[in-house]
mmCIF file of C-alpha atoms in Angstrom:
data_model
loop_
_atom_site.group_PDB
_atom_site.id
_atom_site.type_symbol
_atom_site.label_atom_id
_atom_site.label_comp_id
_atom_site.label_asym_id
_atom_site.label_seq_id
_atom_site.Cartn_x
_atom_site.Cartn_y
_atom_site.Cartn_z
ATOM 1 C CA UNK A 29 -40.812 -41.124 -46.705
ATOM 2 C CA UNK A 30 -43.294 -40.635 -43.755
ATOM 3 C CA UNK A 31 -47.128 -40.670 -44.605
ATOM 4 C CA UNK A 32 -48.336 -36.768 -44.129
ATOM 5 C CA UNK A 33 -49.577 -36.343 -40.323
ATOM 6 C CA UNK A 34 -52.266 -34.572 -42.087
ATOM 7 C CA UNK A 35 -54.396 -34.855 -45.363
ATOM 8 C CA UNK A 36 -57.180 -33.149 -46.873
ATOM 9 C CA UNK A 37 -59.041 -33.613 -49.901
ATOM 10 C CA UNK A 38 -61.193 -31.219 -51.242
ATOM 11 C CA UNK A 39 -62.136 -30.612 -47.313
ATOM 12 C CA UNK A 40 -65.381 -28.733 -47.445
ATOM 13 C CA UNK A 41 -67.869 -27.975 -44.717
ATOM 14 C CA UNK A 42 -70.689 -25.829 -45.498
ATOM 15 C CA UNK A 43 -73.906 -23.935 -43.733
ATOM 16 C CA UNK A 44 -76.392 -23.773 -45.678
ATOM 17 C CA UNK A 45 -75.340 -21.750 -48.806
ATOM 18 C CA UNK A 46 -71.849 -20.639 -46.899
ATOM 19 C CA UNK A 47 -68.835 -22.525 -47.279
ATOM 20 C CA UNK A 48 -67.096 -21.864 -44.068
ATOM 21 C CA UNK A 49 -64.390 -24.161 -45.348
ATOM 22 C CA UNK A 50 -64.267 -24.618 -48.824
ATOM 23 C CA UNK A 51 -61.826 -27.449 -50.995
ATOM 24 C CA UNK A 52 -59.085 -27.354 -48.941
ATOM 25 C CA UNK A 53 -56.253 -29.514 -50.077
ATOM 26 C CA UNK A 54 -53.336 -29.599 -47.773
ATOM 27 C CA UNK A 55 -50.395 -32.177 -47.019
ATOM 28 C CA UNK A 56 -48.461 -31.412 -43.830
ATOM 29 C CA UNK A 57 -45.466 -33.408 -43.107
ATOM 30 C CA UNK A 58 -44.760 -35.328 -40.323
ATOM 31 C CA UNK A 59 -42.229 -33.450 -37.415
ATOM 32 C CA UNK A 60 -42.753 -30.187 -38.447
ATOM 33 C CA UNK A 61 -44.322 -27.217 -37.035
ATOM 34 C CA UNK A 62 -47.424 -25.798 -39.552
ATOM 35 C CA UNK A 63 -48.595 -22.214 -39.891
ATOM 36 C CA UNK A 64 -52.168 -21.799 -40.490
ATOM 37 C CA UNK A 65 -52.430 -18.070 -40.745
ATOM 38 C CA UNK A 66 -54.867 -16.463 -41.737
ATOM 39 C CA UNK A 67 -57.337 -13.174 -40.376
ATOM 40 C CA UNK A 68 -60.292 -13.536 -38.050
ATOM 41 C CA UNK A 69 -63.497 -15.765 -40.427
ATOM 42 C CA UNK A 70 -61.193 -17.191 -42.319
ATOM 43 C CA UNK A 71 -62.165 -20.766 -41.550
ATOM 44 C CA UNK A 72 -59.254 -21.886 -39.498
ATOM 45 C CA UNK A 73 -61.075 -23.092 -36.209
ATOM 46 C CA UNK A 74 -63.464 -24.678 -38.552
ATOM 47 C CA UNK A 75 -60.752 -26.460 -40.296
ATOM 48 C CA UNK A 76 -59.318 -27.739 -36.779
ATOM 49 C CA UNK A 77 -62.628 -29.226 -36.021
ATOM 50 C CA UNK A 78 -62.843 -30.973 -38.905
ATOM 51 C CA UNK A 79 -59.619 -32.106 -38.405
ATOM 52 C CA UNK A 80 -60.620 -33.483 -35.014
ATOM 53 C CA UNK A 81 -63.598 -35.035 -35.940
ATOM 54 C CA UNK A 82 -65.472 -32.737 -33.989
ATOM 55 C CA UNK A 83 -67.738 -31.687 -37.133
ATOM 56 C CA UNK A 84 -68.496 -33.231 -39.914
ATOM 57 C CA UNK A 85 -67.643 -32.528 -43.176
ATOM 58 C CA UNK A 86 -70.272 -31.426 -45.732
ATOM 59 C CA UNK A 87 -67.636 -33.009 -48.518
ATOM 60 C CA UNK A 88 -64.665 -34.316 -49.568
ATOM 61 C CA UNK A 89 -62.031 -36.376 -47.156
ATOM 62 C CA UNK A 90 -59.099 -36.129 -44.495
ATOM 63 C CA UNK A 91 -56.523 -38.043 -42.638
ATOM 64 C CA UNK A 92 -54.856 -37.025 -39.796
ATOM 65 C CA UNK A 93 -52.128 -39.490 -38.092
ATOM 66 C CA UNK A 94 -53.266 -42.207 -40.616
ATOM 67 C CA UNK A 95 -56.630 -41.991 -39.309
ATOM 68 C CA UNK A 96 -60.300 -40.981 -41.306
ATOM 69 C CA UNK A 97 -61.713 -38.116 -39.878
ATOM 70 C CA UNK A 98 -65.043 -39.595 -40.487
ATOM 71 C CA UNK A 99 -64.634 -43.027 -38.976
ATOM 72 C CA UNK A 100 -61.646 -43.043 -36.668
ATOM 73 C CA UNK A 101 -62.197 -39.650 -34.720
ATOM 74 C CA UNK A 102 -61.348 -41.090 -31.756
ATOM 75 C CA UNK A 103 -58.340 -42.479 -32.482
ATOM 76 C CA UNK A 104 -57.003 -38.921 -33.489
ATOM 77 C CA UNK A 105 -58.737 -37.514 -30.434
ATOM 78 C CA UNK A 106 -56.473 -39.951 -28.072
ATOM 79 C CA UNK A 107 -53.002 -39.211 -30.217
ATOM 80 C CA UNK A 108 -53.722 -35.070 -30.722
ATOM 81 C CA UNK A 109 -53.144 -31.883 -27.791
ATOM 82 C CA UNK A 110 -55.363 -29.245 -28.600
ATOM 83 C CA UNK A 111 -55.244 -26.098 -26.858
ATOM 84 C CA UNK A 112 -58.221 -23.808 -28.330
ATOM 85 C CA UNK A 113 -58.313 -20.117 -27.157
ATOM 86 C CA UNK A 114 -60.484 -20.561 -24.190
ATOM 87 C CA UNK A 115 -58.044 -22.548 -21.596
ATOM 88 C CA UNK A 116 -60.519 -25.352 -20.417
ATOM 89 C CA UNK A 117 -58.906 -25.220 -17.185
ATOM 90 C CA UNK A 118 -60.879 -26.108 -14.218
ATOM 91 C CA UNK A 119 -59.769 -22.574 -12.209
ATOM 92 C CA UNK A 120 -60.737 -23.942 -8.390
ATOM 93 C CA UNK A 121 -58.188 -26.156 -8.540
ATOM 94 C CA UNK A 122 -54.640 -25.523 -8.040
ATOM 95 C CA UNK A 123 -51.745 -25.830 -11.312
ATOM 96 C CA UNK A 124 -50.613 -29.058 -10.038
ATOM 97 C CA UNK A 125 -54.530 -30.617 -9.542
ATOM 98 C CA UNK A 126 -55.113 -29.493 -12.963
ATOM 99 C CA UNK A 127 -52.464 -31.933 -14.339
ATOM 100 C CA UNK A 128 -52.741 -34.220 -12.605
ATOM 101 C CA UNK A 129 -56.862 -34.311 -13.437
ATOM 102 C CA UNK A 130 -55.803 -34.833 -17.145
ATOM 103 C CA UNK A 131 -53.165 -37.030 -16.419
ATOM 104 C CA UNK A 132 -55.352 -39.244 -15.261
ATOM 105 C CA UNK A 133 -57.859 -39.124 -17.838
ATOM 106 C CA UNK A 134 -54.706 -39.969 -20.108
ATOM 107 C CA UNK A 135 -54.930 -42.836 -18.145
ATOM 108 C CA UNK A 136 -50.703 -41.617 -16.799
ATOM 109 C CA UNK A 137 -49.227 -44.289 -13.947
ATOM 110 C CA UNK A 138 -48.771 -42.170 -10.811
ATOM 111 C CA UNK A 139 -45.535 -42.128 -11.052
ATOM 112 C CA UNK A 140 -45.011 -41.348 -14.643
ATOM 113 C CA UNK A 141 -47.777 -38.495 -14.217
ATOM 114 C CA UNK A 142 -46.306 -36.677 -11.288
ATOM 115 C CA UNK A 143 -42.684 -36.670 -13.053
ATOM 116 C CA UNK A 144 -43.968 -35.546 -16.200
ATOM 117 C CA UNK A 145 -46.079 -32.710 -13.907
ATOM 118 C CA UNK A 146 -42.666 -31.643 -11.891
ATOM 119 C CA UNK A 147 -41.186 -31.448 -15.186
ATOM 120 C CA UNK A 148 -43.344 -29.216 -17.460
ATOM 121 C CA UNK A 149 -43.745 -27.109 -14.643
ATOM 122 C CA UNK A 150 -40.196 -26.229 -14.078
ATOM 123 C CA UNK A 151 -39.131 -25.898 -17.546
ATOM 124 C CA UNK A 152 -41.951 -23.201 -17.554
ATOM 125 C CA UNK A 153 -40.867 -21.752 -14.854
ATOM 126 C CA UNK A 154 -44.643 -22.620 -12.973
ATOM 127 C CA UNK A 155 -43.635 -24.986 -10.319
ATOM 128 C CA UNK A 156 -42.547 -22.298 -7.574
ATOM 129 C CA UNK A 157 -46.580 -21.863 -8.188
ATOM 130 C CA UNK A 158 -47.514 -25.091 -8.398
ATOM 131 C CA UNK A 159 -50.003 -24.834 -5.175
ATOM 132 C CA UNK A 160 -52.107 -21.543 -6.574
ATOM 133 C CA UNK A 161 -55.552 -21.825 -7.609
ATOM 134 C CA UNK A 162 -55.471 -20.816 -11.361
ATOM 135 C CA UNK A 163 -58.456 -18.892 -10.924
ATOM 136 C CA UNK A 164 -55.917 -16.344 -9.155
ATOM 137 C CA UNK A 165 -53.514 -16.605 -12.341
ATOM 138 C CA UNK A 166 -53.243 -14.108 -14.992
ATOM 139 C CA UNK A 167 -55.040 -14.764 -18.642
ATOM 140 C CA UNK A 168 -51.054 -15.114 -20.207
ATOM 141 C CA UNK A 169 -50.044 -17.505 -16.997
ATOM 142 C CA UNK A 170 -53.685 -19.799 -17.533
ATOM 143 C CA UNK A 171 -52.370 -19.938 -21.336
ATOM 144 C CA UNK A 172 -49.511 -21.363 -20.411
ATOM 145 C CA UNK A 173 -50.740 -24.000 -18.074
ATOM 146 C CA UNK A 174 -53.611 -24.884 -20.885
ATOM 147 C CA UNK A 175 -50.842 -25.644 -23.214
ATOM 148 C CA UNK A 176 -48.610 -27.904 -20.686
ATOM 149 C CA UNK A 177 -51.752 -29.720 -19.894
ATOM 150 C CA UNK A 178 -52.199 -30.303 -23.807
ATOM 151 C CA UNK A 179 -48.368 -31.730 -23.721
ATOM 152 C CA UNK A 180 -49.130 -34.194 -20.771
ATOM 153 C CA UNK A 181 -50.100 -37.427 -22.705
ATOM 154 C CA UNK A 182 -46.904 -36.496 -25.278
ATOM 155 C CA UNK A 183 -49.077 -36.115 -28.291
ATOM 156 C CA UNK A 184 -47.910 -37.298 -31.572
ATOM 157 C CA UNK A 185 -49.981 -34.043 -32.466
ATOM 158 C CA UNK A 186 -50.458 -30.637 -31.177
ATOM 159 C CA UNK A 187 -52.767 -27.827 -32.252
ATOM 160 C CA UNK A 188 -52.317 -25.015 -30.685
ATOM 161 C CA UNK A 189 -55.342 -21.854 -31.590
ATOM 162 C CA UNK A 190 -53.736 -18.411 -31.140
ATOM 163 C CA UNK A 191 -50.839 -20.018 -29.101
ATOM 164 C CA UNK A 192 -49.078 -16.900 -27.925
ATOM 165 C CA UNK A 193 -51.992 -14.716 -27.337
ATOM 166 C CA UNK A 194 -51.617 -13.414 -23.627
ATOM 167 C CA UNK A 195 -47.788 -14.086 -23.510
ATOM 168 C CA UNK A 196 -44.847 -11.690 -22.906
ATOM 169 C CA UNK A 197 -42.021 -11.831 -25.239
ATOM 170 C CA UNK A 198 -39.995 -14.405 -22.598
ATOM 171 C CA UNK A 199 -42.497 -16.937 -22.962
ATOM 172 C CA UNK A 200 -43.256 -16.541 -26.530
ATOM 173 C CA UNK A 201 -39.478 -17.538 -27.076
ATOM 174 C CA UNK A 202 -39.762 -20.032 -24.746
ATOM 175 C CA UNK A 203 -42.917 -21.877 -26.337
ATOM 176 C CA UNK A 204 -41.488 -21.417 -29.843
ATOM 177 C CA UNK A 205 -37.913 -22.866 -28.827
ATOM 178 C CA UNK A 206 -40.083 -25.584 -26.874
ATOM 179 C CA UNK A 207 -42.473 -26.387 -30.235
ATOM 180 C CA UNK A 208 -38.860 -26.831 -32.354
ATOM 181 C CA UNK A 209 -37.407 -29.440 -29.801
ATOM 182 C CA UNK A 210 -41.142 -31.805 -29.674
ATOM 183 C CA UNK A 211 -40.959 -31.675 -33.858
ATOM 184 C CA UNK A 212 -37.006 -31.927 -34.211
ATOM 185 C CA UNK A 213 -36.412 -34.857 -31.052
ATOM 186 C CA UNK A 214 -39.752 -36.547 -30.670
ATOM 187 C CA UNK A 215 -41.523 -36.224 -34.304
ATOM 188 C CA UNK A 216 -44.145 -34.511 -33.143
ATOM 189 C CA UNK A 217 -45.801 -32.450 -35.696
ATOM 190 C CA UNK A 218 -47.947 -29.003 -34.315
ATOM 191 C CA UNK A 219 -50.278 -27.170 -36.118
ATOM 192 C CA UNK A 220 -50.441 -23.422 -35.131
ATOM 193 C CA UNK A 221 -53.537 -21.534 -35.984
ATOM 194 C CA UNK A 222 -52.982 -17.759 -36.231
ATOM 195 C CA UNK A 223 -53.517 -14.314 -37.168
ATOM 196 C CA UNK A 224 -50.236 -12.835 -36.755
ATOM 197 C CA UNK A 225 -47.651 -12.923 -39.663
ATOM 198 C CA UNK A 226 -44.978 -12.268 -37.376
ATOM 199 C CA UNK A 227 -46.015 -16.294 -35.197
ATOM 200 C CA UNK A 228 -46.571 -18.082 -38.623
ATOM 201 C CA UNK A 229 -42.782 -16.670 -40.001
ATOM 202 C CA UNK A 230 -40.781 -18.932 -37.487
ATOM 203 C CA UNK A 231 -42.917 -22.007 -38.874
ATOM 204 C CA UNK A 232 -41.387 -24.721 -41.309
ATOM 205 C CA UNK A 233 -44.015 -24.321 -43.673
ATOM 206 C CA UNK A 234 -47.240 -22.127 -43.848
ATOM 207 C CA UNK A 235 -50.961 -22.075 -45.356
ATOM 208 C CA UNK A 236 -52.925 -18.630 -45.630
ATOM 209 C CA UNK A 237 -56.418 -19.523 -45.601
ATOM 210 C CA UNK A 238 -59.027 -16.824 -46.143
ATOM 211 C CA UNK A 239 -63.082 -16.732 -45.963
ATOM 212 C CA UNK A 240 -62.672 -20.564 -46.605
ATOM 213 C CA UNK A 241 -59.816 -21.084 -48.959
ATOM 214 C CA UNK A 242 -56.117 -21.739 -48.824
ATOM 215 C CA UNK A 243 -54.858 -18.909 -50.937
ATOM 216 C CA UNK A 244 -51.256 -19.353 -50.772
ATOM 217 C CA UNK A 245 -48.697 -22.673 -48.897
ATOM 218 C CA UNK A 246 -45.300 -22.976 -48.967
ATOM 219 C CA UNK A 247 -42.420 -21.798 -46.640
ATOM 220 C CA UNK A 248 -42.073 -18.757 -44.883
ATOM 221 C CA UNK A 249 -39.232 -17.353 -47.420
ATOM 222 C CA UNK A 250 -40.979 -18.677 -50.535
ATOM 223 C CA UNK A 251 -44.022 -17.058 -50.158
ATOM 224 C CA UNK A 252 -42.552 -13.490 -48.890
ATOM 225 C CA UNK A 253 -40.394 -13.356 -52.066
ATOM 226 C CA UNK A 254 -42.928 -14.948 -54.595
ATOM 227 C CA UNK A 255 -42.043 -13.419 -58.110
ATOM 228 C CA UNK A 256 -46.276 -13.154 -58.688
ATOM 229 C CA UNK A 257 -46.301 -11.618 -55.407
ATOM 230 C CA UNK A 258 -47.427 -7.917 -55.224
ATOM 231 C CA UNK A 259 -45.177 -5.055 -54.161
ATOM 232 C CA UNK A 260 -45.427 -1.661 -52.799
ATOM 233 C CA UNK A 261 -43.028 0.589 -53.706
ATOM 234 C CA UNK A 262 -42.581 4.413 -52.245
ATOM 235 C CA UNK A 263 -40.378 6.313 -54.929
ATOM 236 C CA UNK A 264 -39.439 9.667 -54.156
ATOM 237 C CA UNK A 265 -37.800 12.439 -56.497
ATOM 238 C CA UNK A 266 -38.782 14.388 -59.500
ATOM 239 C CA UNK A 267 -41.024 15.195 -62.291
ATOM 240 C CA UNK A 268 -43.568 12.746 -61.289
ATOM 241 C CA UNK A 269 -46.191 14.650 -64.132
ATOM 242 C CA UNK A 270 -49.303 13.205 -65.116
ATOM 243 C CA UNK A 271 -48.515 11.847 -67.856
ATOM 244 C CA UNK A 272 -45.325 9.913 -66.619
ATOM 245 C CA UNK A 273 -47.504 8.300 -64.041
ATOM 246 C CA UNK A 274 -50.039 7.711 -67.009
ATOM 247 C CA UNK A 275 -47.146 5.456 -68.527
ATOM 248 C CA UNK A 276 -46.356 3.631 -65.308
ATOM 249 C CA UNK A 277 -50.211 3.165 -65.199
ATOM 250 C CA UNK A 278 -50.197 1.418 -68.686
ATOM 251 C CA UNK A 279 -47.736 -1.404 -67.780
ATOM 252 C CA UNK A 280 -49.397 -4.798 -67.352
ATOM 253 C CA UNK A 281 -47.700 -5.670 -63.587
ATOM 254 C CA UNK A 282 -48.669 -2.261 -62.222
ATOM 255 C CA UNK A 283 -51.819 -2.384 -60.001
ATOM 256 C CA UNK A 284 -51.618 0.730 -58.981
ATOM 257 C CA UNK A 285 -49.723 4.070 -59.394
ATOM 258 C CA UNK A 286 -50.512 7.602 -57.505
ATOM 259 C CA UNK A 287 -48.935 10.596 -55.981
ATOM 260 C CA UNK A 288 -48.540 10.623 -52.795
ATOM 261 C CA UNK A 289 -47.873 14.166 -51.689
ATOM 262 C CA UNK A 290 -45.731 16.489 -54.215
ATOM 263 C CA UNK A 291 -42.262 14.650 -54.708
ATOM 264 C CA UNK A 292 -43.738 11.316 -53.808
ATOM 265 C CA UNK A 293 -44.791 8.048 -55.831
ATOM 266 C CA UNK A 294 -46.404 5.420 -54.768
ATOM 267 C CA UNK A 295 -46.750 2.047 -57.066
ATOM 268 C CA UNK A 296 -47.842 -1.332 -56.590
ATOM 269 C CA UNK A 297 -46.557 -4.091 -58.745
ATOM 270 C CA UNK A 298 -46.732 -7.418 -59.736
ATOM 271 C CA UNK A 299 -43.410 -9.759 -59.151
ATOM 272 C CA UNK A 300 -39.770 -8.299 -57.894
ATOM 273 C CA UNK A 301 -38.379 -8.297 -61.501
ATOM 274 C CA UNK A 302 -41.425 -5.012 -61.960
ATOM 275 C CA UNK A 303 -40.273 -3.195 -59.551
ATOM 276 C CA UNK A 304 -36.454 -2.454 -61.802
ATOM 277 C CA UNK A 305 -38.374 -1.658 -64.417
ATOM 278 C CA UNK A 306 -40.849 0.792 -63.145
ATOM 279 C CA UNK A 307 -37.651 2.792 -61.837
ATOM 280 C CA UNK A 308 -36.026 2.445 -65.639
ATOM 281 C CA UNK A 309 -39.706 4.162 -67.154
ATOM 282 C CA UNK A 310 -39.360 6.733 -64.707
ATOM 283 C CA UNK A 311 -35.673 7.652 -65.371
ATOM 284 C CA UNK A 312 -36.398 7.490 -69.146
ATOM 285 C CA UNK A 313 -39.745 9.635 -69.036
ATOM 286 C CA UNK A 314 -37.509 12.541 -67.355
ATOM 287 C CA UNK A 315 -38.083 11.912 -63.856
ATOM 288 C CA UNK A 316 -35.081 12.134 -61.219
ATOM 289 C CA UNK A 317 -35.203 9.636 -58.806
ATOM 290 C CA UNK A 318 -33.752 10.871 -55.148
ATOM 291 C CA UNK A 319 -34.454 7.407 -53.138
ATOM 292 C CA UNK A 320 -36.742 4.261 -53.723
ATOM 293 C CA UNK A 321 -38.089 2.036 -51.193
ATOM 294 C CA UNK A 322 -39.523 -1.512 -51.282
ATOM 295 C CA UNK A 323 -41.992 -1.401 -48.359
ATOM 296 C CA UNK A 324 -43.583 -5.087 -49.154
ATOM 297 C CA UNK A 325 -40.608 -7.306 -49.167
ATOM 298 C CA UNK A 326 -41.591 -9.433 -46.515
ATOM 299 C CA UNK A 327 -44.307 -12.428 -45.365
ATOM 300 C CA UNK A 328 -46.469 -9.600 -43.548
ATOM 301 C CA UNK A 329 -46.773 -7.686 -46.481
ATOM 302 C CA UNK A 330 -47.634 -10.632 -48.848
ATOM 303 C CA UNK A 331 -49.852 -12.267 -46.201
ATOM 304 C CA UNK A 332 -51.792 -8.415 -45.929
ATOM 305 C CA UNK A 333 -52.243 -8.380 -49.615
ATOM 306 C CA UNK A 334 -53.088 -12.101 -50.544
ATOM 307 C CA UNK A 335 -56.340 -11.383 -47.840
ATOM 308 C CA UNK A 336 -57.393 -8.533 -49.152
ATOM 309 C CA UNK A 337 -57.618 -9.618 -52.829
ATOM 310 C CA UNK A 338 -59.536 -12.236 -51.297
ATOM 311 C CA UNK A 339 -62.204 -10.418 -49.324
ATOM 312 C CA UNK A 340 -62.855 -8.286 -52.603
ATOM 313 C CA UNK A 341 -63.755 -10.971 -53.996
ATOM 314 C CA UNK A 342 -66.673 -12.847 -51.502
ATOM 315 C CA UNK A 343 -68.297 -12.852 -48.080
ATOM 316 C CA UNK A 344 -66.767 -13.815 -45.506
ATOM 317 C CA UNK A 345 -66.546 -17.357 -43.806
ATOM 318 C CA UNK A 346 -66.996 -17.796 -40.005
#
């Protein structure tokens, strides 16, 4: 078995009293594609810099490609694509003089640099626009590019911050069917950093990081149908009294229990296996159930819920 393209131990980096990342452990296999979702402060820039050896960290340890982040930053630097949200493009210069300026700090033989150029482009769909300054491109078209220009040296690694932000539904497909083919045919592995339940679902596996912590990892369909998950339920019908809802109150996996308008119940409980039950104290207690719906049965919902436990709970990392 392959040695984890990344590795963190404990991964801490602090400011003063604020932990901005705080004990992260993660493992994330070679050739696949990584979610790290998680909401706006949660940490996850500051994890990619640490990952990069562009900070240091304030304590514990992590490998990425083999390498220390402490004493071999460089050596990840040279193997890793990054692609942060700001495009780093240099906008006077045309599409094609913008790959070609960091194919040649990637140090690229002419001829290998121009193919690989021709060929990004056109996959993309860029090259009829090779010749345009990107200063005249739109902010989805100048995401593009910044991404292609991270792909020029063939990483072993790509991070990619926000990587669909600006793009229309075309190229979101595109760049997602694009990310599958580098970790399925060339091993690469890519780290996406996002907000956006929706991006992280069509990743192998996924972290949800929030003010500093990993709160939840696994894949995609384990988390969403996690039996210690949370679900929202909208039951309507009934006989919903005050004292029935009392009694669905009173259960251990119910967080929470009101009405909703006059024939309407709305419950939030702990684990699927609640959810049956809930309906069987209603039915018992003299209710009549008309329809019940399981609003929360899905990675957005879980994602939505696991943050907001968190932020009750501390401030905020930035």
């Amino acid at each position: 078995m392959p040695s984890p393209a990344i590795l963190t131990e404990q991964l801490t980096r602090t400011i003063g009293a604020k932990a901005l990342v705080d004990r992260v452990n993660l493992s994330v296999p070679t050739g696949v594609i990584f979610g790290l979702l998680g909401p706006m402060g949660a940490g996850k820039t500051t994890l990619i810099r640490l990952l990069l050896g562009l900070v240091e960290p304030t304590h514990g340890s992590a490998w990425v490609l083999g390498y220390n982040v402490r004493t071999n930053a460089n050596s990840i630097r040279s193997r890793a694509g990054v692609v942060f949200q700001s495009p780093g493009l240099y906008e006077n210069l045309t599409a094609f003089e913008n790959l070609d300026l960091f194919g040649r700090i990637w140090h690229l033989p002419a001829r290998e640099r121009n193919e690989r150029i021709r060929t990004l482009l056109r996959h993309h769909g860029l090259w009829e626009r090779h010749n345009e300054r990107v200063a005249d491109w739109s902010p989805g078209m100048k995401h593009k590019l910044a991404i292609l220009r991270a792909l020029m040296h063939r990483p072993k690694l790509l991070i990619l911050d926000e990587p669909t932000a600006g793009l229309d539904v075309g190229s979101r497909e595109l760049l997602h069917a694009d990310l599958v083919a580098l970790a399925r045919q060339e091993g690469v592995t890519v780290l996406i950093a996002t907000h956006d339940p929706t991006e992280a679902a069509l990743c192998h596996e996924i972290a949800i990081m929030s003010r500093g912590h990993i709160v939840a990892a696994g894949t995609p369909e384990a988390l969403a149908h996690a039996p210690t998950a949370k679900r929202r339920i909208v039951i309507t019908g009934q006989g919903f009294t005050a004292e029935v809802v009392g009694l669905v109150r009173s259960r251990q996996d119910v967080m929470y229990a009101a009405i909703d308008g006059q024939h309407r119940l709305v419950i939030e409980v702990l684990g699927q296996a609640a959810c049956a039950a809930v309906v069987n104290l209603l039915v018992e207690s003299g209710a009549e159930i008309d329809s019940v719906m399981r609003c929360d049965d899905n990675l957005a919902a879980v994602y939505r819920m696991l943050v907001e436990d968190t932020h009750e709970a501390g401030p905020v990392a930035r």
